[in-house]
Every structure is written in structure tokens, then in C-alpha cells.
GROMACS .gro file of N, CA and C in nm:
model
  309
    1MET      N    1  -3.605   6.497   2.095
    1MET     CA    2  -3.538   6.458   2.208
    1MET      C    3  -3.425   6.524   2.242
    2ALA      N    4  -3.417   6.571   2.381
    2ALA     CA    5  -3.302   6.642   2.422
    2ALA      C    6  -3.162   6.601   2.400
    3GLY      N    7  -3.148   6.448   2.420
    3GLY     CA    8  -3.019   6.395   2.379
    3GLY      C    9  -2.966   6.402   2.248
    4ASP      N   10  -3.062   6.403   2.157
    4ASP     CA   11  -3.023   6.426   2.019
    4ASP      C   12  -2.980   6.569   1.973
    5ARG      N   13  -3.069   6.659   2.052
    5ARG     CA   14  -3.020   6.809   2.032
    5ARG      C   15  -2.895   6.838   2.095
    6LEU      N   16  -2.863   6.776   2.216
    6LEU     CA   17  -2.727   6.800   2.278
    6LEU      C   18  -2.635   6.748   2.180
    7CYS      N   19  -2.635   6.626   2.138
    7CYS     CA   20  -2.530   6.564   2.038
    7CYS      C   21  -2.520   6.659   1.919
    8ARG      N   22  -2.624   6.707   1.858
    8ARG     CA   23  -2.607   6.796   1.748
    8ARG      C   24  -2.533   6.922   1.779
    9MET      N   25  -2.570   6.978   1.899
    9MET     CA   26  -2.497   7.097   1.940
    9MET      C   27  -2.352   7.076   1.957
   10VAL      N   28  -2.320   6.978   2.031
   10VAL     CA   29  -2.173   6.942   2.051
   10VAL      C   30  -2.103   6.927   1.927
   11SER      N   31  -2.171   6.845   1.834
   11SER     CA   32  -2.109   6.822   1.700
   11SER      C   33  -2.092   6.953   1.619
   12ALA      N   34  -2.185   7.043   1.631
   12ALA     CA   35  -2.190   7.172   1.549
   12ALA      C   36  -2.072   7.258   1.617
   13GLY      N   37  -2.035   7.251   1.734
   13GLY     CA   38  -1.935   7.332   1.798
   13GLY      C   39  -1.790   7.267   1.772
   14HIS      N   40  -1.785   7.139   1.761
   14HIS     CA   41  -1.670   7.080   1.710
   14HIS      C   42  -1.640   7.112   1.556
   15ALA      N   43  -1.738   7.098   1.488
   15ALA     CA   44  -1.723   7.123   1.323
   15ALA      C   45  -1.688   7.264   1.303
   16ALA      N   46  -1.740   7.354   1.379
   16ALA     CA   47  -1.699   7.501   1.351
   16ALA      C   48  -1.577   7.528   1.400
   17ALA      N   49  -1.513   7.468   1.500
   17ALA     CA   50  -1.384   7.497   1.553
   17ALA      C   51  -1.279   7.432   1.491
   18PHE      N   52  -1.307   7.302   1.417
   18PHE     CA   53  -1.206   7.223   1.361
   18PHE      C   54  -1.107   7.282   1.265
   19PRO      N   55  -1.180   7.365   1.165
   19PRO     CA   56  -1.091   7.432   1.059
   19PRO      C   57  -0.985   7.534   1.117
   20THR      N   58  -1.019   7.590   1.246
   20THR     CA   59  -0.903   7.689   1.294
   20THR      C   60  -0.842   7.633   1.404
   21GLY      N   61  -0.871   7.509   1.449
   21GLY     CA   62  -0.794   7.457   1.560
   21GLY      C   63  -0.829   7.505   1.694
   22ALA      N   64  -0.937   7.581   1.705
   22ALA     CA   65  -0.974   7.649   1.817
   22ALA      C   66  -1.042   7.536   1.907
   23PRO      N   67  -1.069   7.568   2.040
   23PRO     CA   68  -1.142   7.473   2.126
   23PRO      C   69  -1.278   7.477   2.084
   24PRO      N   70  -1.357   7.378   2.079
   24PRO     CA   71  -1.502   7.387   2.046
   24PRO      C   72  -1.573   7.454   2.154
   25THR      N   73  -1.673   7.526   2.102
   25THR     CA   74  -1.763   7.612   2.183
   25THR      C   75  -1.910   7.607   2.115
   26ALA      N   76  -2.011   7.625   2.196
   26ALA     CA   77  -2.140   7.636   2.144
   26ALA      C   78  -2.162   7.786   2.124
   27SER      N   79  -2.194   7.826   2.010
   27SER     CA   80  -2.216   7.964   1.975
   27SER      C   81  -2.373   7.997   2.013
   28TRP      N   82  -2.398   8.141   2.013
   28TRP     CA   83  -2.538   8.175   2.035
   28TRP      C   84  -2.631   8.115   1.937
   29ASP      N   85  -2.576   8.109   1.813
   29ASP     CA   86  -2.659   8.044   1.701
   29ASP      C   87  -2.687   7.899   1.725
   30HIS      N   88  -2.591   7.820   1.793
   30HIS     CA   89  -2.615   7.691   1.828
   30HIS      C   90  -2.715   7.676   1.939
   31LEU      N   91  -2.704   7.766   2.024
   31LEU     CA   92  -2.800   7.770   2.145
   31LEU      C   93  -2.947   7.794   2.086
   32ASP      N   94  -2.953   7.884   2.001
   32ASP     CA   95  -3.091   7.926   1.943
   32ASP      C   96  -3.140   7.804   1.860
   33GLN      N   97  -3.049   7.735   1.786
   33GLN     CA   98  -3.105   7.617   1.709
   33GLN      C   99  -3.128   7.492   1.785
   34TYR      N  100  -3.054   7.454   1.895
   34TYR     CA  101  -3.065   7.331   1.962
   34TYR      C  102  -3.114   7.332   2.108
   35ALA      N  103  -3.127   7.449   2.167
   35ALA     CA  104  -3.171   7.454   2.311
   35ALA      C  105  -3.321   7.438   2.299
   36GLY      N  106  -3.362   7.399   2.408
   36GLY     CA  107  -3.515   7.379   2.418
   36GLY      C  108  -3.557   7.290   2.543
   37GLU      N  109  -3.688   7.234   2.552
   37GLU     CA  110  -3.728   7.158   2.656
   37GLU      C  111  -3.636   7.051   2.692
   38GLY      N  112  -3.594   7.017   2.799
   38GLY     CA  113  -3.529   6.911   2.836
   38GLY      C  114  -3.355   6.940   2.831
   39LEU      N  115  -3.330   7.041   2.779
   39LEU     CA  116  -3.180   7.070   2.764
   39LEU      C  117  -3.150   7.173   2.865
   40MET      N  118  -3.041   7.154   2.947
   40MET     CA  119  -3.008   7.252   3.035
   40MET      C  120  -2.868   7.299   2.996
   41VAL      N  121  -2.853   7.437   3.045
   41VAL     CA  122  -2.713   7.500   3.023
   41VAL      C  123  -2.669   7.553   3.170
   42LEU      N  124  -2.548   7.514   3.207
   42LEU     CA  125  -2.493   7.542   3.332
   42LEU      C  126  -2.384   7.640   3.315
   43LEU      N  127  -2.411   7.752   3.388
   43LEU     CA  128  -2.310   7.865   3.374
   43LEU      C  129  -2.234   7.846   3.512
   44GLY      N  130  -2.090   7.838   3.495
   44GLY     CA  131  -1.992   7.818   3.615
   44GLY      C  132  -1.946   7.932   3.663
   45PRO      N  133  -1.858   7.929   3.777
   45PRO     CA  134  -1.813   8.047   3.836
   45PRO      C  135  -1.735   8.142   3.762
   46VAL      N  136  -1.667   8.098   3.654
   46VAL     CA  137  -1.594   8.198   3.569
   46VAL      C  138  -1.680   8.249   3.464
   47SER      N  139  -1.802   8.220   3.449
   47SER     CA  140  -1.886   8.293   3.360
   47SER      C  141  -1.912   8.433   3.400
   48GLU      N  142  -1.924   8.526   3.299
   48GLU     CA  143  -1.942   8.667   3.327
   48GLU      C  144  -2.047   8.694   3.432
   49PRO      N  145  -2.173   8.643   3.416
   49PRO     CA  146  -2.280   8.665   3.523
   49PRO      C  147  -2.243   8.637   3.657
   50LEU      N  148  -2.179   8.513   3.669
   50LEU     CA  149  -2.143   8.473   3.810
   50LEU      C  150  -2.008   8.544   3.857
   51ARG      N  151  -1.925   8.600   3.772
   51ARG     CA  152  -1.820   8.686   3.825
   51ARG      C  153  -1.874   8.805   3.865
   52ALA      N  154  -1.991   8.856   3.808
   52ALA     CA  155  -2.046   8.979   3.840
   52ALA      C  156  -2.110   8.960   3.985
   53LEU      N  157  -2.169   8.851   4.013
   53LEU     CA  158  -2.222   8.832   4.151
   53LEU      C  159  -2.122   8.831   4.243
   54SER      N  160  -2.006   8.753   4.209
   54SER     CA  161  -1.896   8.748   4.309
   54SER      C  162  -1.845   8.882   4.353
   55ALA      N  163  -1.859   8.980   4.254
   55ALA     CA  164  -1.820   9.124   4.284
   55ALA      C  165  -1.931   9.209   4.338
   56ASP      N  166  -2.031   9.142   4.391
   56ASP     CA  167  -2.139   9.204   4.445
   56ASP      C  168  -2.204   9.306   4.352
   57ARG      N  169  -2.203   9.267   4.224
   57ARG     CA  170  -2.273   9.347   4.124
   57ARG      C  171  -2.415   9.270   4.062
   58ALA      N  172  -2.502   9.257   4.153
   58ALA     CA  173  -2.624   9.175   4.115
   58ALA      C  174  -2.690   9.258   3.985
   59ASP      N  175  -2.685   9.381   3.988
   59ASP     CA  176  -2.738   9.454   3.883
   59ASP      C  177  -2.680   9.427   3.739
   60LEU      N  178  -2.549   9.414   3.738
   60LEU     CA  179  -2.476   9.372   3.615
   60LEU      C  180  -2.502   9.218   3.589
   61ALA      N  181  -2.505   9.137   3.693
   61ALA     CA  182  -2.528   8.997   3.672
   61ALA      C  183  -2.672   8.976   3.618
   62GLU      N  184  -2.765   9.055   3.653
   62GLU     CA  185  -2.901   9.046   3.588
   62GLU      C  186  -2.901   9.078   3.451
   63ARG      N  187  -2.831   9.180   3.400
   63ARG     CA  188  -2.815   9.230   3.263
   63ARG      C  189  -2.741   9.115   3.190
   64LEU      N  190  -2.638   9.070   3.246
   64LEU     CA  191  -2.554   8.956   3.179
   64LEU      C  192  -2.637   8.818   3.164
   65LEU      N  193  -2.725   8.798   3.241
   65LEU     CA  194  -2.796   8.674   3.237
   65LEU      C  195  -2.913   8.678   3.140
   66GLU      N  196  -2.961   8.797   3.117
   66GLU     CA  197  -3.074   8.821   3.011
   66GLU      C  198  -3.060   8.751   2.885
   67PRO      N  199  -2.956   8.758   2.816
   67PRO     CA  200  -2.926   8.687   2.685
   67PRO      C  201  -2.941   8.546   2.705
   68TRP      N  202  -2.888   8.487   2.818
   68TRP     CA  203  -2.891   8.339   2.844
   68TRP      C  204  -3.032   8.299   2.866
   69ARG      N  205  -3.109   8.375   2.944
   69ARG     CA  206  -3.257   8.353   2.975
   69ARG      C  207  -3.333   8.355   2.855
   70GLN      N  208  -3.303   8.431   2.745
   70GLN     CA  209  -3.376   8.450   2.619
   70GLN      C  210  -3.340   8.315   2.540
   71ALA      N  211  -3.211   8.283   2.535
   71ALA     CA  212  -3.165   8.164   2.455
   71ALA      C  213  -3.210   8.028   2.499
   72VAL      N  214  -3.202   8.017   2.642
   72VAL     CA  215  -3.226   7.883   2.705
   72VAL      C  216  -3.349   7.874   2.781
   73GLY      N  217  -3.397   7.979   2.847
   73GLY     CA  218  -3.538   7.983   2.917
   73GLY      C  219  -3.511   7.909   3.040
   74ALA      N  220  -3.611   7.820   3.072
   74ALA     CA  221  -3.615   7.755   3.198
   74ALA      C  222  -3.508   7.665   3.215
   75GLY      N  223  -3.422   7.620   3.106
   75GLY     CA  224  -3.309   7.526   3.118
   75GLY      C  225  -3.176   7.595   3.172
   76LEU      N  226  -3.185   7.715   3.214
   76LEU     CA  227  -3.062   7.778   3.265
   76LEU      C  228  -3.047   7.747   3.405
   77ARG      N  229  -2.919   7.707   3.436
   77ARG     CA  230  -2.882   7.673   3.579
   77ARG      C  231  -2.743   7.751   3.611
   78LEU      N  232  -2.741   7.791   3.722
   78LEU     CA  233  -2.621   7.854   3.773
   78LEU      C  234  -2.543   7.758   3.884
   79GLU      N  235  -2.420   7.736   3.861
   79GLU     CA  236  -2.340   7.647   3.947
   79GLU      C  237  -2.305   7.726   4.068
   80VAL      N  238  -2.330   7.678   4.187
   80VAL     CA  239  -2.284   7.725   4.313
   80VAL      C  240  -2.159   7.638   4.369
   81VAL      N  241  -2.054   7.708   4.391
   81VAL     CA  242  -1.936   7.642   4.420
   81VAL      C  243  -1.889   7.697   4.560
   82CYS      N  244  -1.846   7.620   4.653
   82CYS     CA  245  -1.791   7.659   4.776
   82CYS      C  246  -1.660   7.584   4.804
   83TRP      N  247  -1.559   7.653   4.804
   83TRP     CA  248  -1.413   7.609   4.851
   83TRP      C  249  -1.386   7.622   4.996
   84GLY      N  250  -1.491   7.620   5.068
   84GLY     CA  251  -1.479   7.645   5.212
   84GLY      C  252  -1.510   7.786   5.245
   85ALA      N  253  -1.605   7.809   5.323
   85ALA     CA  254  -1.657   7.926   5.372
   85ALA      C  255  -1.563   7.997   5.459
   86VAL      N  256  -1.565   8.126   5.460
   86VAL     CA  257  -1.491   8.220   5.544
   86VAL      C  258  -1.569   8.312   5.609
   87ARG      N  259  -1.533   8.357   5.715
   87ARG     CA  260  -1.624   8.466   5.781
   87ARG      C  261  -1.610   8.599   5.719
   88HIS      N  262  -1.715   8.666   5.687
   88HIS     CA  263  -1.724   8.785   5.637
   88HIS      C  264  -1.806   8.884   5.719
   89ARG      N  265  -1.785   9.011   5.718
   89ARG     CA  266  -1.861   9.104   5.797
   89ARG      C  267  -2.023   9.085   5.778
   90ALA      N  268  -2.052   9.049   5.664
   90ALA     CA  269  -2.196   9.032   5.643
   90ALA      C  270  -2.242   8.888   5.662
   91GLY      N  271  -2.171   8.802   5.709
   91GLY     CA  272  -2.204   8.655   5.722
   91GLY      C  273  -2.097   8.561   5.655
   92LEU      N  274  -2.135   8.454   5.639
   92LEU     CA  275  -2.041   8.339   5.580
   92LEU      C  276  -2.050   8.359   5.423
   93ARG      N  277  -1.945   8.371   5.366
   93ARG     CA  278  -1.926   8.361   5.221
   93ARG      C  279  -1.813   8.299   5.179
   94ALA      N  280  -1.818   8.231   5.058
   94ALA     CA  281  -1.703   8.161   4.999
   94ALA      C  282  -1.591   8.269   4.965
   95PRO      N  283  -1.465   8.225   4.956
   95PRO     CA  284  -1.360   8.301   4.933
   95PRO      C  285  -1.375   8.410   4.812
   96GLY      N  286  -1.451   8.358   4.711
   96GLY     CA  287  -1.476   8.457   4.594
   96GLY      C  288  -1.588   8.555   4.623
   97ARG      N  289  -1.624   8.545   4.745
   97ARG     CA  290  -1.743   8.631   4.769
   97ARG      C  291  -1.871   8.607   4.710
   98ALA      N  292  -1.881   8.493   4.637
   98ALA     CA  293  -2.013   8.462   4.568
   98ALA      C  294  -2.120   8.424   4.663
   99HIS      N  295  -2.230   8.488   4.648
   99HIS     CA  296  -2.343   8.437   4.726
   99HIS      C  297  -2.481   8.432   4.645
  100VAL      N  298  -2.586   8.387   4.706
  100VAL     CA  299  -2.703   8.358   4.615
  100VAL      C  300  -2.800   8.473   4.626
  101HIS      N  301  -2.835   8.507   4.516
  101HIS     CA  302  -2.949   8.613   4.506
  101HIS      C  303  -3.067   8.535   4.455
  102SER      N  304  -3.186   8.574   4.523
  102SER     CA  305  -3.302   8.502   4.489
  102SER      C  306  -3.381   8.558   4.378
  103ARG      N  307  -3.350   8.504   4.260
  103ARG     CA  308  -3.422   8.560   4.129
  103ARG      C  309  -3.456   8.430   4.055
   0.00000   0.00000   0.00000
């Protein structure tokens, strides 16, 4: 069940971080162990792949997304954020210049 795997992944992240006092994170090993059907991973605008898209580097974004695709598969989601569109010579874009690539 996805809810159980999510709970275990969050617990594993906290357990790994506790001894050092670091913020809890999910490692690639945690993703390999707990990701699967019904569990989604959301990459936000400060993730490396989406920062590459914001810099008009779709080629780099594709390379950076590949490990996520391998680990998460169909459960991978990209967060689209708009803090108010501004006019750009190529059309309307958000201030961070993020735009959607169809892949």
C-alpha cells in the first residue's frame, strides 16, 4: 500500500538524519526501496531539473530528470508555479522564465 511505503520512507529519512541533526531527506536508496505504484514524487521549482528549464536548458533538464524517472517512473510530477506572468519577447512567461516542455 502506497500510504505504508510513504510512512516508511519518511521515517527512514528522519532516522538517517537524527544522529547528525541534519534536516530529514529521502535518499536515492530510500526512493529505490519505497517508491512504486501509487506513490508520487513532486519536483518543485528549486529542484535542479526545473532550474535548468527556467534557464532555457531543456537538454540539461532532460539529463537531470533521467535518474528521477528511473527511481520513480510514472509517479514523477513536476510542479508548475506562476507568480504572475510577465511579457517576454517569445510570449508570456513567469518571472523565473519557466515554461512547459512537452515530454
